[in-house]
Short mmCIF file of C-alpha atoms in Angstrom, two decimals:
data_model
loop_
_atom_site.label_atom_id
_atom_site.label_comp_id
_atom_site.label_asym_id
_atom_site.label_seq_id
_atom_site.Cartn_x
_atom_site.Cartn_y
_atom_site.Cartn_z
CA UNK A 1 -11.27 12.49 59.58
CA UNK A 2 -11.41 9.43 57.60
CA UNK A 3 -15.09 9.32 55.85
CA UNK A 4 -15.30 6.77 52.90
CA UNK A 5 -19.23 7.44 52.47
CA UNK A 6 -22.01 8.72 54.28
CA UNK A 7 -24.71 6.62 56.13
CA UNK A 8 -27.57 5.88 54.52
CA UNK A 9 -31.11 5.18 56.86
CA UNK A 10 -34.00 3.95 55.54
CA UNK A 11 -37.48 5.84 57.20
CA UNK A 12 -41.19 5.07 56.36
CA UNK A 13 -44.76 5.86 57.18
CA UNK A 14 -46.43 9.11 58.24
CA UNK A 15 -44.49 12.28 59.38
CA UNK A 16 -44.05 11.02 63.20
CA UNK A 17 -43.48 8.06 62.46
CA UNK A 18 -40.79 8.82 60.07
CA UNK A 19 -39.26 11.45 62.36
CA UNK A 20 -39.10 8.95 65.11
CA UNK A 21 -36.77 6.25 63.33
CA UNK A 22 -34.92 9.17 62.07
CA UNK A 23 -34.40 9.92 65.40
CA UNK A 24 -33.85 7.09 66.72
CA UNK A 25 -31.01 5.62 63.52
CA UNK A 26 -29.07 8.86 63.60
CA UNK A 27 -28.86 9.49 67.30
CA UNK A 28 -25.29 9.62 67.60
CA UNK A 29 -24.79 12.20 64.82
CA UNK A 30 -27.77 14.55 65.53
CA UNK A 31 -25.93 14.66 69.10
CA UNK A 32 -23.24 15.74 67.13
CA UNK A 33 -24.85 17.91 65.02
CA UNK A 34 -25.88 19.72 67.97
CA UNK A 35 -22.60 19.80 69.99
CA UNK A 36 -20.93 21.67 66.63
CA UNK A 37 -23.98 24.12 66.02
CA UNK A 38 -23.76 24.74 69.78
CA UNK A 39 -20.59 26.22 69.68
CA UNK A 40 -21.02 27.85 66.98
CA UNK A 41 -23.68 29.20 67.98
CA UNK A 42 -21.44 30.32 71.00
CA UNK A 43 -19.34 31.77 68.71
CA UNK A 44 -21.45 34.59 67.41
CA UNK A 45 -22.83 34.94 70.80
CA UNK A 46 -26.34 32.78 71.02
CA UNK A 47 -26.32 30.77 74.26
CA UNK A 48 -28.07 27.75 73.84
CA UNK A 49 -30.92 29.04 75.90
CA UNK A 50 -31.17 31.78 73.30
CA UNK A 51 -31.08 29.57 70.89
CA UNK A 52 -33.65 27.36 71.34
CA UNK A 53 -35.96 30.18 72.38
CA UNK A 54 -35.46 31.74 69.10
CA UNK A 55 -36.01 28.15 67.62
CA UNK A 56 -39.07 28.41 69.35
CA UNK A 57 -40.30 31.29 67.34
CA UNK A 58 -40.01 29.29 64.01
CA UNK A 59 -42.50 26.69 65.03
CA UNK A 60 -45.34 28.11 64.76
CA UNK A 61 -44.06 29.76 61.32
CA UNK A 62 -42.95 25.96 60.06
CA UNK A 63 -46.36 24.46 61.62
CA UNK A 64 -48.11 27.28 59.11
CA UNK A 65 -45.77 26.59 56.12
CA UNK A 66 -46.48 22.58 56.50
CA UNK A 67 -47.59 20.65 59.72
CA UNK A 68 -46.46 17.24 58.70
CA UNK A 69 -42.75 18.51 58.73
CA UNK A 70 -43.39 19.74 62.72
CA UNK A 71 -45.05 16.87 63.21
CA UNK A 72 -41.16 14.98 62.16
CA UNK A 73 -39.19 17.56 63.75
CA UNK A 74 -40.95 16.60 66.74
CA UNK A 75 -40.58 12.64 65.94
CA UNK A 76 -36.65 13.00 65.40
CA UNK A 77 -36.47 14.46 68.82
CA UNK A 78 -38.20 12.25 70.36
CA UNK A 79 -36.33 9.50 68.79
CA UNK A 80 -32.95 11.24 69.57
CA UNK A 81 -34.04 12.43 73.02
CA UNK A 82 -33.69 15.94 72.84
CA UNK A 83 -36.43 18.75 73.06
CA UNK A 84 -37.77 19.25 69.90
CA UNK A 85 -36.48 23.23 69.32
CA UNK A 86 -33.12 21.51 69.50
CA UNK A 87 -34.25 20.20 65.89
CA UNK A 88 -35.63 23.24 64.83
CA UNK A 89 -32.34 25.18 65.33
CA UNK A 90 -30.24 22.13 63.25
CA UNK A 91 -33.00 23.10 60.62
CA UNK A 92 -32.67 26.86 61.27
CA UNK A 93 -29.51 27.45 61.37
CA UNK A 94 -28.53 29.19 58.46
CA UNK A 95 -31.55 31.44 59.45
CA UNK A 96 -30.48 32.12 63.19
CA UNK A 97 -26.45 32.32 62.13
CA UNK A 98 -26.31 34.36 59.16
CA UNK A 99 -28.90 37.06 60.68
CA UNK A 100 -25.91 38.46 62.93
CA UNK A 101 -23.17 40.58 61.04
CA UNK A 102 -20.55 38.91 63.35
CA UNK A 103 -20.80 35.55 61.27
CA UNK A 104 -17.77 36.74 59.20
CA UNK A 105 -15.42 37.02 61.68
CA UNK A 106 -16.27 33.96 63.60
CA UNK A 107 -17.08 31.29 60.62
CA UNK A 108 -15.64 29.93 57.60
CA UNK A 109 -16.64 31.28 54.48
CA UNK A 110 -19.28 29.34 53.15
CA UNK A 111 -19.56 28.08 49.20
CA UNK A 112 -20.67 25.68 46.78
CA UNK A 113 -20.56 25.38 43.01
CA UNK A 114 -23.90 23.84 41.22
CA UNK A 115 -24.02 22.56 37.84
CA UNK A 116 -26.68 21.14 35.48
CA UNK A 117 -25.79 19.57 31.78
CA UNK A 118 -29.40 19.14 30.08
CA UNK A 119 -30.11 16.33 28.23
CA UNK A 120 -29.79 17.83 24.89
CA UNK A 121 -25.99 18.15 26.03
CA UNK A 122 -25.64 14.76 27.75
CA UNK A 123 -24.25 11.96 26.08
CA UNK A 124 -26.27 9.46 27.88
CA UNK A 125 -28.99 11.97 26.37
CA UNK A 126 -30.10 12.40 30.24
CA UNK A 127 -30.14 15.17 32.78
CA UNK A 128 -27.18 15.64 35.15
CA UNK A 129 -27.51 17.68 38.21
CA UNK A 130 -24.45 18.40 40.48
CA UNK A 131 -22.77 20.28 43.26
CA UNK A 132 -19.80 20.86 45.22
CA UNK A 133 -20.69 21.29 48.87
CA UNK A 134 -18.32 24.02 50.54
CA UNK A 135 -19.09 23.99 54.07
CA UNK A 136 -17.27 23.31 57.62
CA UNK A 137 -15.01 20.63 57.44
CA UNK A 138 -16.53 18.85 60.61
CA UNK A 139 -19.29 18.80 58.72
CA UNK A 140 -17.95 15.09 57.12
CA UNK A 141 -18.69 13.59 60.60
CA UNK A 142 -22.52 14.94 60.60
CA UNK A 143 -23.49 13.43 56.82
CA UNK A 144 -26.14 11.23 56.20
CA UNK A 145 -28.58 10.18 53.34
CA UNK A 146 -32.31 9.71 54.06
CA UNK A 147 -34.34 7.30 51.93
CA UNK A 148 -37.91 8.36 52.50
CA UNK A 149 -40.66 6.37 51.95
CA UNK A 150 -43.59 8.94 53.27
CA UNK A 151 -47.32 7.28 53.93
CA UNK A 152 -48.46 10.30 51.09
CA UNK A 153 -46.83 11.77 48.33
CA UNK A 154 -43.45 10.91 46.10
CA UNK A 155 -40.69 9.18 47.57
CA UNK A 156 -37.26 11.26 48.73
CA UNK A 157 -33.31 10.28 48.34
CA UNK A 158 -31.55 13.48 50.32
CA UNK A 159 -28.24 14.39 51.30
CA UNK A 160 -28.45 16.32 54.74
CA UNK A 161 -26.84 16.91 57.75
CA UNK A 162 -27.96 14.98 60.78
CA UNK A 163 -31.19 15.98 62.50
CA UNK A 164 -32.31 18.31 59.44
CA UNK A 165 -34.74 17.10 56.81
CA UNK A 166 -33.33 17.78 53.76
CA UNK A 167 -30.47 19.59 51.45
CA UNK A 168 -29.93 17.72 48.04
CA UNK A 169 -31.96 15.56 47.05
CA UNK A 170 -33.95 14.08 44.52
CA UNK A 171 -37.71 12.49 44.31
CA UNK A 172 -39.55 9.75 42.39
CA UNK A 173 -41.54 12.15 40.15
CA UNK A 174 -37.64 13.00 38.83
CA UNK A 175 -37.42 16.17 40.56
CA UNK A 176 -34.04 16.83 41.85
CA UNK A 177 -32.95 20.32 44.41
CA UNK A 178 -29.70 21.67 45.07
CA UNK A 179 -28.71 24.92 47.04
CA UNK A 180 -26.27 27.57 47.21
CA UNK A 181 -25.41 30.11 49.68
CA UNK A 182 -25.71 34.06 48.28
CA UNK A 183 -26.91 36.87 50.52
CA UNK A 184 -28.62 40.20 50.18
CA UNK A 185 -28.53 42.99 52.28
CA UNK A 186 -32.33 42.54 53.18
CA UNK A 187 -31.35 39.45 54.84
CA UNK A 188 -32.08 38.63 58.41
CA UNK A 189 -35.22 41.42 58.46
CA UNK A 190 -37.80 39.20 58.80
CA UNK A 191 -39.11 35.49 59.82
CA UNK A 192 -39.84 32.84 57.09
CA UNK A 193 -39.51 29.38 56.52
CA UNK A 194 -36.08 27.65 57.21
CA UNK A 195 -34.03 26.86 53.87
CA UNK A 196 -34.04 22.88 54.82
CA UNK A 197 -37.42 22.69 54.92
CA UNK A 198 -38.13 24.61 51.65
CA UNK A 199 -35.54 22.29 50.05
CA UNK A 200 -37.97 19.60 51.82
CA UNK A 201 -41.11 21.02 50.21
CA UNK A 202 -39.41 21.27 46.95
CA UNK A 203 -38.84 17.26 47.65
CA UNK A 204 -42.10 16.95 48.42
CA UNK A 205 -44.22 17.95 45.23
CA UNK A 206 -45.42 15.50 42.57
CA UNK A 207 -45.64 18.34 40.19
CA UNK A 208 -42.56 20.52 38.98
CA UNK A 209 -44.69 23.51 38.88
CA UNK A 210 -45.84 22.73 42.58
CA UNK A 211 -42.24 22.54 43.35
CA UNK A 212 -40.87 25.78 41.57
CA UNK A 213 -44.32 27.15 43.65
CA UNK A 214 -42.82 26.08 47.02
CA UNK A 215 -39.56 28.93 46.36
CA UNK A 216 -41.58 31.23 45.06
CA UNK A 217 -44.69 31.87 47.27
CA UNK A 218 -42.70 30.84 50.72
CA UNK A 219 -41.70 33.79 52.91
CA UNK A 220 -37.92 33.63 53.90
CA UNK A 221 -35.74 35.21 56.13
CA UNK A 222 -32.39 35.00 54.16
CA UNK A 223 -31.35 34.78 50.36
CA UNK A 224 -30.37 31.63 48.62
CA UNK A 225 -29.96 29.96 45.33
CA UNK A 226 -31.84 26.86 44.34
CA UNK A 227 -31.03 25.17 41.50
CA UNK A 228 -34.50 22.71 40.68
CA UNK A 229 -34.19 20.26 37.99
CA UNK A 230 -36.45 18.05 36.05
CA UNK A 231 -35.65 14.58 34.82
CA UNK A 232 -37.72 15.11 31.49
CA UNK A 233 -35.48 18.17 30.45
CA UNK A 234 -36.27 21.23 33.10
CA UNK A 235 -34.05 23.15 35.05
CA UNK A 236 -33.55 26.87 36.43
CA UNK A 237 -31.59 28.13 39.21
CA UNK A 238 -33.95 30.55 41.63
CA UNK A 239 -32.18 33.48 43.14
CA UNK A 240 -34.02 34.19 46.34
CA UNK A 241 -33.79 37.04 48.77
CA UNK A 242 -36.42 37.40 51.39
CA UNK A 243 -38.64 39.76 49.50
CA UNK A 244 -38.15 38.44 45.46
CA UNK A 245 -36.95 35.65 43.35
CA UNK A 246 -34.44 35.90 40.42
CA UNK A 247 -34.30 33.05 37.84
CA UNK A 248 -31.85 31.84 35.33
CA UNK A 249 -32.32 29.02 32.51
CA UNK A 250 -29.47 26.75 30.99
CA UNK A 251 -28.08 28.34 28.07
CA UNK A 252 -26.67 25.64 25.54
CA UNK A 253 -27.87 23.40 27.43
CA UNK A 254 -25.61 23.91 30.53
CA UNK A 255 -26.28 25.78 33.97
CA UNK A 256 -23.90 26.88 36.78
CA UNK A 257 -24.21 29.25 39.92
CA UNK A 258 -21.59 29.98 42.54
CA UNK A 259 -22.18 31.77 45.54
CA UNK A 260 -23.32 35.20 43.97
CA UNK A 261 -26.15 37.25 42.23
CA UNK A 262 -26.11 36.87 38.29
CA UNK A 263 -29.25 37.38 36.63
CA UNK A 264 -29.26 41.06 35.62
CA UNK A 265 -32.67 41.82 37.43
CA UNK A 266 -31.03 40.95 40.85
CA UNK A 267 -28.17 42.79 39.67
CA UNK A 268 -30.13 45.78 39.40
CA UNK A 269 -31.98 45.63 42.04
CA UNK A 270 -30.26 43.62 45.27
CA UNK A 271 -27.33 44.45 46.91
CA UNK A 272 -25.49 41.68 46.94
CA UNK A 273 -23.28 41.02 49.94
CA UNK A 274 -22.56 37.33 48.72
CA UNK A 275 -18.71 38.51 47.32
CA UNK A 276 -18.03 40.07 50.81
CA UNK A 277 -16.95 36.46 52.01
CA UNK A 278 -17.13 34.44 48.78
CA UNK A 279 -15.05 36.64 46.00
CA UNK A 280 -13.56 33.24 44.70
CA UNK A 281 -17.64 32.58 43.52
CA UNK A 282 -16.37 34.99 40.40
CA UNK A 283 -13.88 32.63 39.18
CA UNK A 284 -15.61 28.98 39.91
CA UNK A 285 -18.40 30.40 38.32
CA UNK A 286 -17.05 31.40 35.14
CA UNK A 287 -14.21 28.39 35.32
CA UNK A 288 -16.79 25.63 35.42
CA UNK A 289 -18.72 27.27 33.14
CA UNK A 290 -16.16 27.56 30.70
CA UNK A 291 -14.89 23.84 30.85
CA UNK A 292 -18.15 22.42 30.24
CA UNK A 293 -18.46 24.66 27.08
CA UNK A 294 -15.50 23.83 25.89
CA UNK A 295 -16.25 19.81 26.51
CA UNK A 296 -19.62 20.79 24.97
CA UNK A 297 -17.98 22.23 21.76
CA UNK A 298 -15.93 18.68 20.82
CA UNK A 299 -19.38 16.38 21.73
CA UNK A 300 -21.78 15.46 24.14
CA UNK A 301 -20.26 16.18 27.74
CA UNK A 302 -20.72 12.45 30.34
CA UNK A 303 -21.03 12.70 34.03
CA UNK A 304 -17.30 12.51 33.65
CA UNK A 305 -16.91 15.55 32.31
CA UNK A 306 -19.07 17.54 34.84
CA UNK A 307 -17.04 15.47 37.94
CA UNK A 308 -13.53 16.90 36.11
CA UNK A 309 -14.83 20.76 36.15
CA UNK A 310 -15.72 20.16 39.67
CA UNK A 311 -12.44 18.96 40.78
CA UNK A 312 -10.86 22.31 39.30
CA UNK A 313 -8.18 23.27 41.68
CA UNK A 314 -7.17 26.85 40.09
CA UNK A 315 -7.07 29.04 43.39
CA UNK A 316 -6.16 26.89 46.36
CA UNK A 317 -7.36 26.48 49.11
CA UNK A 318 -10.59 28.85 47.26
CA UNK A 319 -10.56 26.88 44.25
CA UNK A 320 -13.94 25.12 43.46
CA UNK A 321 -12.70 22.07 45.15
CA UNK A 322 -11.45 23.57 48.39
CA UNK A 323 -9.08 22.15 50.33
CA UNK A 324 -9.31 23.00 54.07
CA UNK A 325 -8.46 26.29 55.00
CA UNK A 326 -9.02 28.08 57.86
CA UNK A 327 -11.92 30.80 58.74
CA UNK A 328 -11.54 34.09 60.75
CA UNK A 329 -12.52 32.05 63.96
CA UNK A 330 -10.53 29.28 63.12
CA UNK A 331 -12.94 26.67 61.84
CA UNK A 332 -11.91 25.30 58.66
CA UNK A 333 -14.12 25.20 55.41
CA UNK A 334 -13.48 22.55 52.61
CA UNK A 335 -15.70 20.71 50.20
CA UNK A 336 -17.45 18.41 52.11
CA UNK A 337 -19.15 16.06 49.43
CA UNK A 338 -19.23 16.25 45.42
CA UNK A 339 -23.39 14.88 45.03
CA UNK A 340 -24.10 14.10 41.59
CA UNK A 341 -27.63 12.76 40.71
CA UNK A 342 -29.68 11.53 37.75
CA UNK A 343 -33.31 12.22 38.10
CA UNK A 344 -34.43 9.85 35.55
CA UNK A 345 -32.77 6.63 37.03
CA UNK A 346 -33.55 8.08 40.71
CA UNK A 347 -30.16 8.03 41.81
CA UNK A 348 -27.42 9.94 43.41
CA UNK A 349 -23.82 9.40 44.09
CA UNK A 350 -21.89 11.18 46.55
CA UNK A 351 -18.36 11.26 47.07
CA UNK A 352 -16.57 13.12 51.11
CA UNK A 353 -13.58 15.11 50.96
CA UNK A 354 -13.34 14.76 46.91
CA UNK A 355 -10.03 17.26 47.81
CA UNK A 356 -8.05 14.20 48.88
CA UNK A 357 -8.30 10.58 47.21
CA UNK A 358 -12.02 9.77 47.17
CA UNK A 359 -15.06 7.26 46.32
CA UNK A 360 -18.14 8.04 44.98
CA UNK A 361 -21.23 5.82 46.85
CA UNK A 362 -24.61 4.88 44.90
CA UNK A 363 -27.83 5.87 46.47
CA UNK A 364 -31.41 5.01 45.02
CA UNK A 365 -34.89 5.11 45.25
#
């Protein structure tokens, strides 16, 4: 699987009309997209019928939560030619997956490290925002980047998987999103919003305040961490379980969050299941975050320095750039892209596979 860099399509104009070319561009991989969520899916035992009539149940919860981003679910299907729940589930399907207790024997474990230097640490005296993207290795085949161009609101640069409408990302007002997997034992309980199309709100907002508002008034239905940056000098990682939301602020002027719980409140109060699949999120955690202070401590740290902590290979195949390995089911999990972005030059870079030799591609607004 041979993936140099991932496509980048260019969509404009209001929310059907940009769903539509979305569609339409990225037909071959949202077909794909839906073949490998189909059998996975399978795996934990959703027919596709299921499927799409529990996909069915989100729309009227995502038509509540923001109309316009219906409205472009709908326009991707109908540019891809598929019914629209088809899109719902690619958008949901975190939601609909990790709600059944099989998931861990059937799926890799999931991951991702995320890492912000502020710019009182940076050398260029700018933010950096970055993440390691642990997630199924087929998952190289279904990458894309959307440059957005919506009839209202900012402009959008995001890294996503094909037929969903949004995971990292970054906007022209300098806000910038990233997101980690945790989970809570309150997870799967109720309906809310799907992740992607929080992540898309968050994208969405002018104001930082509007988009630290989308996390924290939007019902969800499992737990996540979002790191949301700022390219004037904000950033704080949001803990999120369906019910509350945890938060954590750089401390000399770095931030990093694995795959579990850390800020003492959720400690005390969540039990965290995150550690059940993810132990390794201990180490990365603490590894990255002790490389960058130690960069920190002889000067500024570069963009260099936060690409070399996440290329740390201590714990292969778990390391926090994993190598493929295989899950309980089979399926192999790996690092599927290393996305570094600066907020204040709009920009992102984004490197496949960075556990075998690898090129980082520019992408900006």
């Amino acid at each position: 699987m041979d993936i140099e860099s991932f496509p980048l399509y260019d969509i404009e104009g209001d929310a059907r009309q940009c769903g539509q070319q979305y569609g339409r561009a990225a037909g071959e991989r949202i077909d794909l997209s839906l073949r490998t969520y189909r059998a996975a899916f399978e795996r934990v035992g959703l027919s596709w019928d299921r499927t799409r009539a529990l996909a069915r149940r989100f729309m009227p919860v995502i038509e509540a939560f923001d109309a316009g981003m219906l409205r472009e679910i709908e326009g991707v299907a109908e540019g891809a030619g598929v019914p629209p729940e088809d899109i719902v589930a690619l958008n949901a399907r975190s939601e609909m997956l990790y709600a059944f207790q099989q998931l861990e024997a059937t799926e890799p474990p999931d991951g991702c490290t995320g890492v912000v230097v502020m710019p009182s640490a940076s050398r260029e005296g700018r933010l950096i925002h970055a993440q390691n993207w642990d997630w199924r290795v087929e998952s190289l085949e279904l990458g894309i980047v959307l440059r957005i161009q919506p009839a209202k609101g900012p402009s959008m640069l995001t890294f996503a998987e094909a037929g969903t409408l949004a995971r990292a990302g970054l906007n022209s007002a300098g806000i910038a999103v990233t997101g980690n997997f945790i989970k809570a034992d309150s997870d799967g309980r109720q309906q809310g919003v799907p992740l992607a199309l929080i992540r898309r709100g968050i994208l969405q907002s002018e104001l930082y305040a509007n988009a630290l508002g989308v996390v924290c008034r939007t019902a969800r239905s499992i737990s996540n961490n979002m790191i949301v940056t700022h390219a004037e000098g904000e950033a704080v990682s949001l803990e999120t379980c369906p019910e509350q939301v945890f938060w954590q602020q750089p401390e000399g002027g770095i931030l990093v969050h694995a795959n579990h719980f850390k800020t003492p409140a959720a400690l005390a109060r969540v039990v965290d299941r995150s550690l059940e699949t993810t132990p390794d999120s201990l180490y990365r955690d603490r590894r990255v975050t002790e490389a960058l202070h130690n960069r920190r401590a002889e000067g500024l740290l570069g963009e260099q320095d936060v690409l070399d902590a996440l290329q740390d290979r201590f714990g292969a195949p778990r390391a926090v750039c994993r190598s493929p390995s295989a899950g309980p089911g089979g399926a192999s999990s790996a690092t599927v892209a290393t996305i570094v972005m600066d907020p204040a030059a709009r920009k992102m870079r984004i490197a496949p596979a960075p556990f075998r030799a690898h090129r980082f591609t520019e992408y900006s607004l």
